[in-house]
Amino acid sequence: FIQQMIDHDGVINLQLSTFTSSGTVHGTYTVSESNKQDIFTEIDTWSAYGGTFPQTVFPLATNWFNNLNNGFENQTYFLADGEFNTTMSELNTNFASLAAVSKVYSVGIGTSVTSETMSKYDNTLANGEKITGTWNATNNHGDAQALGTADTLIAYLIGGSENLVP
């Protein structure tokens, strides 16, 4: 997926964050061939532990998008491998702010998180269009994916679906 970003005709700004209990931004990049290895090296240091706290990262992403102020289309890929450890009111408030400034594609990976959970925190249709209107906890939920393996995640990120037809 990073290579596809590099091959894109436009500029892609990337922020990598993990959902630790305090929220962690691991780096921000303007994606290019010259920093591809730095991005891969950063991602390779990650490990899953201690729970999923998306409410800690949604404000970081929202602030980053607001500070870019570059007229680009903002896209968030929210990838989770487990149910969330959070209070729902905080999660919902923080997601509403992110949904206002970005398309959010939510993907559950593995069997520890459901598509129903992820769909609440997705504001896109199956065709990639952003759902119009203001997101809230009871409406404007998108078409999130629940994928079983890393291979299906790669297929989804590259092709928009886990089923690639030759």
N, CA, C and O of each residue as an XYZ file, in Angstrom:
664
protein
N       0.828     -1.200      0.000
C       0.000      0.000      0.000
C       0.868      1.259      0.000
O       0.531      2.243     -0.658
N       1.971      1.234      0.726
C       2.888      2.377      0.737
C       3.431      2.619     -0.671
O       3.530      3.765     -1.108
N       3.785      1.543     -1.385
C       4.289      1.708     -2.751
C       3.234      2.352     -3.645
O       3.571      3.187     -4.485
N       1.968      1.983     -3.482
C       0.916      2.638     -4.267
C       0.810      4.121     -3.933
O       0.544      4.943     -4.809
N       1.018      4.456     -2.670
C       1.018      5.868     -2.294
C       2.163      6.597     -2.991
O       1.983      7.709     -3.489
N       3.325      5.980     -3.026
C       4.485      6.591     -3.679
C       4.208      6.810     -5.163
O       4.587      7.837     -5.726
N       3.545      5.838     -5.793
C       3.272      5.917     -7.230
C       2.127      6.870     -7.581
O       1.901      7.148     -8.759
N       1.413      7.365     -6.592
C       0.299      8.289     -6.817
C       0.838      9.578     -7.444
O       1.944     10.014     -7.125
N       0.051     10.181     -8.335
C       0.470     11.404     -9.019
C       0.546     12.618     -8.107
O       1.285     13.564     -8.382
N      -0.217     12.591     -7.026
C      -0.278     13.751     -6.151
C       0.615     13.613     -4.929
O       1.463     12.725     -4.850
N       0.403     14.509     -3.986
C       1.142     14.518     -2.726
C       0.319     13.767     -1.689
O      -0.877     14.017     -1.543
N       0.954     12.852     -0.970
C       0.285     12.138      0.112
C       1.037     12.416      1.405
O       2.210     12.075      1.557
N       0.323     13.046      2.331
C       0.846     13.276      3.673
C       0.312     12.161      4.548
O      -0.877     11.846      4.500
N       1.183     11.561      5.349
C       0.834     10.376      6.131
C       1.204     10.580      7.587
O       2.320     10.989      7.906
N       0.259     10.292      8.466
C       0.539     10.252      9.899
C       0.295      8.830     10.357
O      -0.761      8.265     10.071
N       1.250      8.238     11.063
C       1.118      6.884     11.605
C       0.928      6.974     13.113
O       1.750      7.556     13.821
N      -0.162      6.394     13.592
C      -0.478      6.455     15.019
C      -0.968      5.104     15.497
O      -1.510      4.318     14.720
N      -0.773      4.835     16.789
C      -1.312      3.625     17.406
C      -2.207      4.019     18.564
O      -2.091      5.106     19.130
N      -3.112      3.091     18.902
C      -4.165      3.350     19.877
C      -3.773      2.915     21.277
O      -4.493      2.145     21.913
N      -2.649      3.393     21.759
C      -2.271      3.119     23.137
C      -3.190      3.904     24.063
O      -3.964      4.746     23.607
N      -3.107      3.633     25.350
C      -3.992      4.321     26.289
C      -3.778      5.830     26.296
O      -4.678      6.575     26.684
N      -2.609      6.292     25.875
C      -2.362      7.730     25.803
C      -2.330      8.249     24.375
O      -2.216      9.458     24.175
N      -2.425      7.383     23.382
C      -2.371      7.793     21.983
C      -0.950      8.140     21.589
O      -0.290      8.924     22.271
N      -0.476      7.572     20.506
C       0.905      7.805     20.099
C       0.979      8.077     18.609
O       0.525      7.268     17.799
N       1.555      9.223     18.246
C       1.884      9.508     16.856
C       3.315      9.038     16.654
O       4.230      9.500     17.336
N       3.504      8.123     15.720
C       4.831      7.554     15.481
C       5.600      8.273     14.393
O       6.801      8.058     14.234
N       4.934      9.106     13.656
C       5.639      9.861     12.630
C       4.670     10.456     11.631
O       3.560      9.963     11.429
N       5.128     11.537     11.011
C       4.390     12.139      9.912
C       5.350     12.232      8.732
O       6.527     12.552      8.898
N       4.837     11.953      7.555
C       5.674     11.859      6.368
C       4.954     12.470      5.173
O       3.726     12.428      5.096
N       5.708     13.032      4.252
C       5.238     13.236      2.893
C       5.777     12.032      2.148
O       6.986     11.911      1.947
N       4.890     11.142      1.738
C       5.283      9.838      1.218
C       6.068      9.992     -0.083
O       5.623     10.645     -1.027
N       7.257      9.368     -0.104
C       8.099      9.403     -1.300
C       9.012      8.183     -1.312
O       9.152      7.479     -0.312
N       9.611      7.956     -2.435
C      10.558      6.834     -2.556
C      11.712      7.004     -1.569
O      12.224      6.017     -1.039
N      12.122      8.242     -1.321
C      13.282      8.477     -0.459
C      13.019      8.180      1.011
O      13.972      7.951      1.756
N      11.763      8.173      1.460
C      11.506      7.867      2.870
C      10.693      6.578      3.062
O      10.220      6.295      4.163
N      10.540      5.813      1.995
C       9.775      4.565      2.076
C      10.345      3.642      3.153
O       9.583      3.081      3.941
N      11.640      3.477      3.201
C      12.230      2.568      4.191
C      12.013      3.074      5.613
O      11.825      2.271      6.527
N      12.034      4.379      5.816
C      11.748      4.933      7.147
C      10.337      4.564      7.604
O      10.122      4.230      8.769
N       9.381      4.625      6.681
C       7.996      4.265      7.007
C       7.913      2.786      7.356
O       7.315      2.419      8.367
N       8.515      1.929      6.520
C       8.498      0.487      6.786
C       9.174      0.161      8.111
O       8.679     -0.667      8.876
N      10.291      0.800      8.383
C      11.021      0.546      9.630
C      10.158      0.921     10.829
O      10.117      0.190     11.818
N       9.477      2.043     10.747
C       8.598      2.463     11.840
C       7.494      1.444     12.078
O       7.260      1.033     13.214
N       6.823      1.041     11.024
C       5.720      0.087     11.160
C       6.217     -1.249     11.712
O       5.518     -1.890     12.497
N       7.401     -1.668     11.316
C       7.952     -2.946     11.783
C       8.236     -2.972     13.278
O       8.378     -4.048     13.857
N       8.321     -1.800     13.916
C       8.591     -1.768     15.362
C       7.330     -1.956     16.194
O       7.422     -2.152     17.406
N       6.162     -1.901     15.576
C       4.907     -1.967     16.313
C       4.608     -3.381     16.776
O       4.995     -4.358     16.136
N       3.919     -3.470     17.892
C       3.398     -4.752     18.359
C       2.049     -4.498     19.027
O       1.792     -3.412     19.548
N       1.208     -5.503     19.001
C      -0.119     -5.374     19.603
C      -0.043     -5.756     21.074
O       0.440     -6.833     21.425
N      -0.521     -4.872     21.918
C      -0.568     -5.162     23.343
C      -1.448     -4.136     24.046
O      -1.547     -2.992     23.602
N      -2.071     -4.533     25.116
C      -2.681     -3.599     26.046
C      -4.015     -2.992     25.693
O      -4.480     -2.125     26.433
N      -4.659     -3.382     24.624
C      -5.985     -2.864     24.349
C      -6.023     -1.846     23.234
O      -4.989     -1.390     22.746
N      -7.247     -1.496     22.834
C      -7.491     -0.579     21.727
C      -8.227      0.644     22.283
O      -9.339      0.530     22.799
N      -7.595      1.805     22.172
C      -8.128      3.054     22.714
C      -8.221      4.102     21.606
O      -7.444      5.057     21.616
N      -9.149      3.958     20.648
C      -9.199      4.902     19.531
C      -9.514      6.335     19.942
O      -9.138      7.274     19.240
N     -10.192      6.515     21.059
C     -10.535      7.867     21.492
C      -9.302      8.712     21.759
O      -9.392      9.940     21.780
N      -8.140      8.074     21.965
C      -6.915      8.829     22.223
C      -6.270      9.340     20.941
O      -5.534     10.327     20.972
N      -6.534      8.684     19.820
C      -5.872      9.053     18.566
C      -6.767      9.896     17.669
O      -6.258     10.694     16.882
N      -8.080      9.744     17.762
C      -8.967     10.536     16.908
C      -8.684     12.040     17.038
O      -8.644     12.722     16.014
N      -8.487     12.590     18.246
C      -8.171     14.026     18.333
C      -6.812     14.372     17.718
O      -6.646     15.453     17.154
N      -5.851     13.470     17.823
C      -4.541     13.725     17.212
C      -4.667     13.832     15.697
O      -4.069     14.710     15.076
N      -5.453     12.925     15.106
C      -5.669     12.966     13.658
C      -6.447     14.216     13.261
O      -6.111     14.869     12.273
N      -7.476     14.550     14.018
C      -8.272     15.739     13.724
C      -7.400     16.987     13.733
O      -7.476     17.805     12.815
N      -6.574     17.139     14.759
C      -5.684     18.311     14.848
C      -4.693     18.336     13.692
O      -4.418     19.395     13.129
N      -4.159     17.173     13.339
C      -3.195     17.104     12.237
C      -3.853     17.548     10.934
O      -3.285     18.353     10.196
N      -5.056     17.026     10.646
C      -5.757     17.445      9.429
C      -6.037     18.947      9.448
O      -5.843     19.623      8.438
N      -6.482     19.465     10.567
C      -6.781     20.894     10.652
C      -5.539     21.746     10.434
O      -5.634     22.835      9.868
N      -4.376     21.272     10.873
C      -3.142     22.036     10.703
C      -2.528     21.894      9.319
O      -1.720     22.733      8.920
N      -2.894     20.843      8.569
C      -2.381     20.709      7.201
C      -2.910     21.839      6.325
O      -2.154     22.471      5.587
N      -4.221     22.087      6.414
C      -4.844     23.201      5.701
C      -4.314     23.332      4.277
O      -3.856     24.401      3.872
N      -4.379     22.236      3.520
C      -3.771     22.234      2.197
C      -4.745     21.992      1.057
O      -4.324     21.925     -0.098
N      -6.025     21.859      1.344
C      -7.003     21.640      0.300
C      -7.053     20.226     -0.240
O      -7.806     19.959     -1.177
N      -6.282     19.317      0.315
C      -6.300     17.924     -0.122
C      -7.514     17.209      0.466
O      -8.154     17.705      1.393
N      -7.820     16.035     -0.089
C      -8.854     15.193      0.496
C      -8.246     14.461      1.689
O      -7.214     13.804      1.554
N      -8.871     14.570      2.835
C      -8.393     13.884      4.032
C      -9.014     12.501      4.115
O     -10.230     12.345      3.995
N      -8.161     11.489      4.323
C      -8.621     10.115      4.475
C      -7.953      9.503      5.697
O      -6.751      9.659      5.911
N      -8.750      8.807      6.489
C      -8.260      8.100      7.664
C      -8.540      6.621      7.466
O      -9.648      6.237      7.092
N      -7.539      5.795      7.717
C      -7.721      4.345      7.723
C      -7.608      3.907      9.178
O      -6.521      3.878      9.754
N      -8.743      3.570      9.750
C      -8.835      3.161     11.145
C      -8.828      1.638     11.171
O      -9.829      1.000     10.846
N      -7.694      1.060     11.560
C      -7.509     -0.390     11.582
C      -7.452     -0.851     13.027
O      -6.634     -0.357     13.802
N      -8.314     -1.796     13.399
C      -8.353     -2.285     14.782
C      -8.383     -3.808     14.787
O      -8.999     -4.437     13.927
N      -7.703     -4.383     15.775
C      -7.674     -5.845     15.886
C      -8.408     -6.340     17.122
O      -8.297     -7.512     17.483
N      -9.156     -5.456     17.773
C      -9.906     -5.863     18.961
C     -10.969     -4.849     19.307
O     -10.951     -3.712     18.836
N     -11.901     -5.285     20.144
C     -12.934     -4.367     20.630
C     -12.261     -3.257     21.433
O     -11.133     -3.414     21.900
N     -12.955     -2.151     21.588
C     -12.360     -0.961     22.176
C     -12.436     -0.985     23.698
O     -13.396     -1.487     24.282
N     -11.389     -0.424     24.333
C     -11.359     -0.210     25.778
C     -11.597      1.277     26.009
O     -10.652      2.066     26.024
N     -12.858      1.659     26.190
C     -13.153      3.087     26.235
C     -14.532      3.357     26.812
O     -15.363      2.459     26.948
N     -14.746      4.613     27.145
C     -16.103      5.065     27.431
C     -16.689      5.539     26.104
O     -16.041      6.282     25.366
N     -17.890      5.120     25.806
C     -18.475      5.404     24.502
C     -18.700      6.897     24.270
O     -18.568      7.357     23.136
N     -19.031      7.658     25.294
C     -19.293      9.083     25.080
C     -18.023      9.796     24.606
O     -18.087     10.634     23.706
N     -16.877      9.471     25.201
C     -15.621     10.086     24.768
C     -15.272      9.653     23.349
O     -14.869     10.473     22.525
N     -15.427      8.369     23.069
C     -15.144      7.854     21.732
C     -16.036      8.542     20.700
O     -15.549      8.989     19.662
N     -17.328      8.629     20.977
C     -18.265      9.224     20.031
C     -17.973     10.701     19.790
O     -18.022     11.160     18.648
N     -17.674     11.443     20.835
C     -17.352     12.866     20.690
C     -16.102     13.053     19.843
O     -16.076     13.891     18.941
N     -15.070     12.276     20.131
C     -13.818     12.415     19.398
C     -13.954     11.951     17.949
O     -13.346     12.534     17.051
N     -14.747     10.906     17.719
C     -14.944     10.462     16.339
C     -15.747     11.476     15.547
O     -15.443     11.709     14.377
N     -16.755     12.084     16.137
C     -17.562     13.081     15.429
C     -16.675     14.211     14.897
O     -16.881     14.687     13.781
N     -15.706     14.632     15.680
C     -14.788     15.693     15.234
C     -13.936     15.218     14.057
O     -13.734     15.963     13.097
N     -13.439     13.989     14.127
C     -12.642     13.443     13.024
C     -13.495     13.273     11.772
O     -13.058     13.617     10.674
N     -14.710     12.745     11.928
C     -15.597     12.509     10.783
C     -15.949     13.814     10.075
O     -16.251     13.808      8.882
N     -15.914     14.914     10.789
C     -16.228     16.210     10.176
C     -15.129     16.679      9.225
O     -15.401     17.468      8.320
N     -13.894     16.211      9.408
C     -12.779     16.705      8.584
C     -12.148     15.640      7.696
O     -11.218     15.947      6.951
N     -12.629     14.388      7.753
C     -11.976     13.313      7.017
C     -12.956     12.211      6.637
O     -13.925     11.946      7.349
N     -12.685     11.575      5.500
C     -13.311     10.288      5.226
C     -12.651      9.304      6.172
O     -11.430      9.334      6.332
N     -13.425      8.434      6.802
C     -12.851      7.446      7.709
C     -13.248      6.054      7.216
O     -14.421      5.683      7.223
N     -12.248      5.306      6.794
C     -12.435      3.919      6.373
C     -12.038      3.038      7.550
O     -10.872      3.024      7.944
N     -12.985      2.308      8.111
C     -12.709      1.482      9.287
C     -12.626      0.016      8.896
O     -13.451     -0.490      8.135
N     -11.615     -0.654      9.430
C     -11.389     -2.058      9.109
C     -11.054     -2.805     10.386
O     -10.120     -2.446     11.103
N     -11.821     -3.843     10.661
C     -11.514     -4.748     11.754
C     -10.699     -5.909     11.213
O     -11.025     -6.465     10.164
N      -9.653     -6.272     11.916
C      -8.768     -7.352     11.463
C      -8.804     -8.474     12.485
O      -8.593     -8.242     13.675
N      -9.068     -9.677     12.029
C      -9.124    -10.830     12.920
C     -10.534    -11.053     13.441
O     -11.496    -10.442     12.975
N     -10.631    -11.936     14.410
C     -11.945    -12.322     14.928
C     -12.312    -11.633     16.234
O     -13.370    -11.913     16.799
N     -11.470    -10.748     16.718
C     -11.724    -10.095     18.008
C     -12.481     -8.779     17.901
O     -12.727     -8.126     18.915
N     -12.850     -8.384     16.699
C     -13.622     -7.160     16.498
C     -14.631     -7.423     15.383
O     -14.328     -8.111     14.408
N     -15.826     -6.872     15.535
C     -16.893     -7.151     14.578
C     -17.072     -6.009     13.579
O     -16.673     -4.872     13.831
N     -17.678     -6.337     12.444
C     -17.971     -5.297     11.459
C     -19.017     -4.328     12.012
O     -19.032     -3.156     11.636
N     -19.895     -4.809     12.908
C     -20.884     -3.916     13.514
C     -20.199     -2.832     14.345
O     -20.582     -1.664     14.287
N     -19.194     -3.220     15.108
C     -18.442     -2.238     15.892
C     -17.747     -1.249     14.971
O     -17.830     -0.038     15.175
N     -17.065     -1.762     13.965
C     -16.285     -0.900     13.081
C     -17.181      0.012     12.241
O     -16.807      1.150     11.959
N     -18.355     -0.471     11.839
C     -19.240      0.331     10.984
C     -19.707      1.616     11.656
O     -19.954      2.618     10.983
N     -19.828      1.590     12.982
C     -20.213      2.820     13.688
C     -19.160      3.907     13.516
O     -19.473      5.094     13.602
N     -17.921      3.510     13.273
C     -16.813      4.463     13.194
C     -16.226      4.490     11.786
O     -15.010      4.520     11.597
N     -17.118      4.479     10.815
C     -16.797      4.566      9.391
C     -17.826      5.521      8.806
O     -19.018      5.391      9.085
N     -17.387      6.465      8.009
C     -18.340      7.407      7.422
C     -18.287      7.395      5.894
O     -18.491      8.420      5.244
N     -18.006      6.208      5.330
C     -17.939      6.089      3.876
C     -18.877      4.992      3.385
O     -19.186      4.039      4.100
N     -19.317      5.160      2.147
C     -20.118      4.147      1.480
C     -19.187      3.133      0.816
O     -17.979      3.360      0.739
N     -19.733      2.028      0.340
C     -18.937      0.985     -0.302
C     -18.169      1.519     -1.512
O     -17.111      0.987     -1.848
N     -18.685      2.565     -2.174
C     -18.002      3.133     -3.335
C     -16.930      4.154     -2.956
O     -16.305      4.740     -3.840
N     -16.706      4.377     -1.654
C     -15.669      5.294     -1.194
C     -16.127      6.721     -0.971
O     -15.347      7.549     -0.500
N     -17.364      7.028     -1.295
C     -17.877      8.383     -1.075
C     -18.158      8.602      0.409
O     -18.582      7.693      1.122
N     -17.913      9.824      0.849
C     -18.218     10.180      2.233
C     -19.720     10.341      2.399
O     -20.389     10.937      1.554
N     -20.238      9.814      3.481
C     -21.661      9.966      3.795
C     -21.918     11.421      4.157
O     -21.187     12.012      4.952
N     -22.957     11.989      3.573
C     -23.259     13.390      3.846
C     -23.963     13.521      5.199
O     -24.549     12.567      5.710
N     -23.890     14.697      5.748
C     -24.525     14.964      7.033
C     -23.531     14.821      8.177
O     -22.401     14.375      7.983
N     -23.956     15.196      9.333
C     -23.114     15.160     10.520
C     -23.212     13.792     11.176
O     -24.309     13.295     11.432
N     -22.070     13.190     11.446
C     -22.039     11.883     12.094
C     -22.501     12.017     13.529
O     -22.196     13.005     14.197
N     -23.240     11.020     14.007
C     -23.487     10.881     15.436
C     -23.614      9.398     15.747
O     -23.590      8.568     14.838
N     -23.748      9.067     17.000
C     -23.693      7.668     17.434
C     -24.829      6.812     16.893
O     -24.743      5.585     16.927
N     -25.884      7.434     16.397
C     -27.018      6.640     15.921
C     -27.249      6.696     14.421
O     -28.099      5.962     13.917
N     -26.524      7.542     13.680
C     -26.714      7.558     12.228
C     -25.421      7.861     11.491
O     -24.376      8.108     12.093
N     -25.524      7.834     10.164
C     -24.394      8.091      9.265
C     -23.255      7.110      9.453
O     -22.083      7.484      9.401
N     -23.604      5.865      9.668
C     -22.587      4.830      9.793
C     -22.281      4.262      8.423
O     -23.168      4.128      7.580
N     -21.006      3.927      8.206
C     -20.563      3.502      6.890
C     -20.476      2.009      6.705
O     -21.018      1.220      7.480
N     -19.777      1.652      5.651
C     -19.622      0.260      5.233
C     -18.243     -0.257      5.641
O     -17.388     -0.493      4.787
N     -18.034     -0.427      6.916
C     -16.748     -0.924      7.415
C     -16.558     -2.379      7.007
O     -17.509     -3.085      6.672
N     -15.319     -2.796      7.045
C     -14.951     -4.164      6.695
C     -14.470     -4.903      7.939
O     -13.882     -4.306      8.841
N     -14.726     -6.198      7.977
C     -14.134     -7.078      8.984
C     -13.369     -8.136      8.199
O     -13.966     -8.944      7.488
N     -12.070     -8.127      8.330
C     -11.206     -8.999      7.534
C     -10.495     -9.982      8.441
O     -10.150     -9.656      9.576
N     -10.279    -11.185      7.936
C      -9.713    -12.236      8.766
C      -8.206    -12.254      8.878
O      -7.671    -12.699      9.893
N      -7.499    -11.774      7.845
C      -6.046    -11.929      7.839
C      -5.364    -10.685      7.275
O      -6.007     -9.801      6.710
N      -4.050    -10.646      7.446
C      -3.265     -9.544      6.877
C      -3.333     -9.547      5.353
O      -3.331     -8.482      4.737
N      -3.394    -10.723      4.737
C      -3.479    -10.795      3.280
C      -4.753    -10.135      2.770
O      -4.715     -9.425      1.765
N      -5.877    -10.356      3.441
C      -7.115     -9.727      2.999
C      -7.093     -8.223      3.269
O      -7.740     -7.457      2.555
N      -6.356     -7.797      4.289
C      -6.195     -6.362      4.536
C      -5.448     -5.724      3.373
O      -5.859     -4.669      2.889
N      -4.380     -6.326      2.920
C      -3.615     -5.776      1.800
C      -4.488     -5.692      0.555
O      -4.465     -4.686     -0.154
N      -5.258     -6.747      0.287
C      -6.153     -6.735     -0.871
C      -7.172     -5.609     -0.747
O      -7.454     -4.926     -1.732
N      -7.720     -5.405      0.426
C      -8.699     -4.340      0.651
C      -8.068     -2.970      0.434
O      -8.644     -2.130     -0.258
N      -6.893     -2.731      1.014
C      -6.251     -1.423      0.895
C      -5.881     -1.103     -0.549
O      -6.015      0.041     -0.983
N      -5.426     -2.085     -1.280
C      -5.008     -1.855     -2.655
C      -6.196     -1.795     -3.604
O      -6.250     -0.942     -4.490
N      -7.152     -2.708     -3.413
C      -8.237     -2.789     -4.370
C      -9.586     -2.347     -3.882
O     -10.532     -2.311     -4.669
N      -9.721     -2.005     -2.607
C     -11.001     -1.584     -2.088
C     -11.924     -2.733     -1.737
O     -13.077     -2.512     -1.366
N     -11.438     -3.947     -1.849
C     -12.239     -5.125     -1.559
C     -11.294     -6.248     -1.208
O     -10.140     -6.246     -1.635
N     -11.770     -7.212     -0.432
C     -10.900     -8.339     -0.157
C     -10.981     -9.399     -1.245
O     -10.250    -10.389     -1.194
N     -11.866     -9.208     -2.238
C     -12.015    -10.146     -3.337
C     -11.521     -9.514     -4.613
O     -12.224     -8.711     -5.225
N     -10.319     -9.867     -5.020
C      -9.762     -9.348     -6.265
C     -10.042    -10.335     -7.388
O      -9.762    -11.527     -7.257
N     -10.590     -9.842     -8.484
C     -10.905    -10.694     -9.616
C      -9.875    -10.437    -10.698
O      -9.680     -9.292    -11.108
N      -9.202    -11.503    -11.175
C      -8.191    -11.270    -12.239
C      -8.831    -10.810    -13.537
O      -8.130    -10.572    -14.521
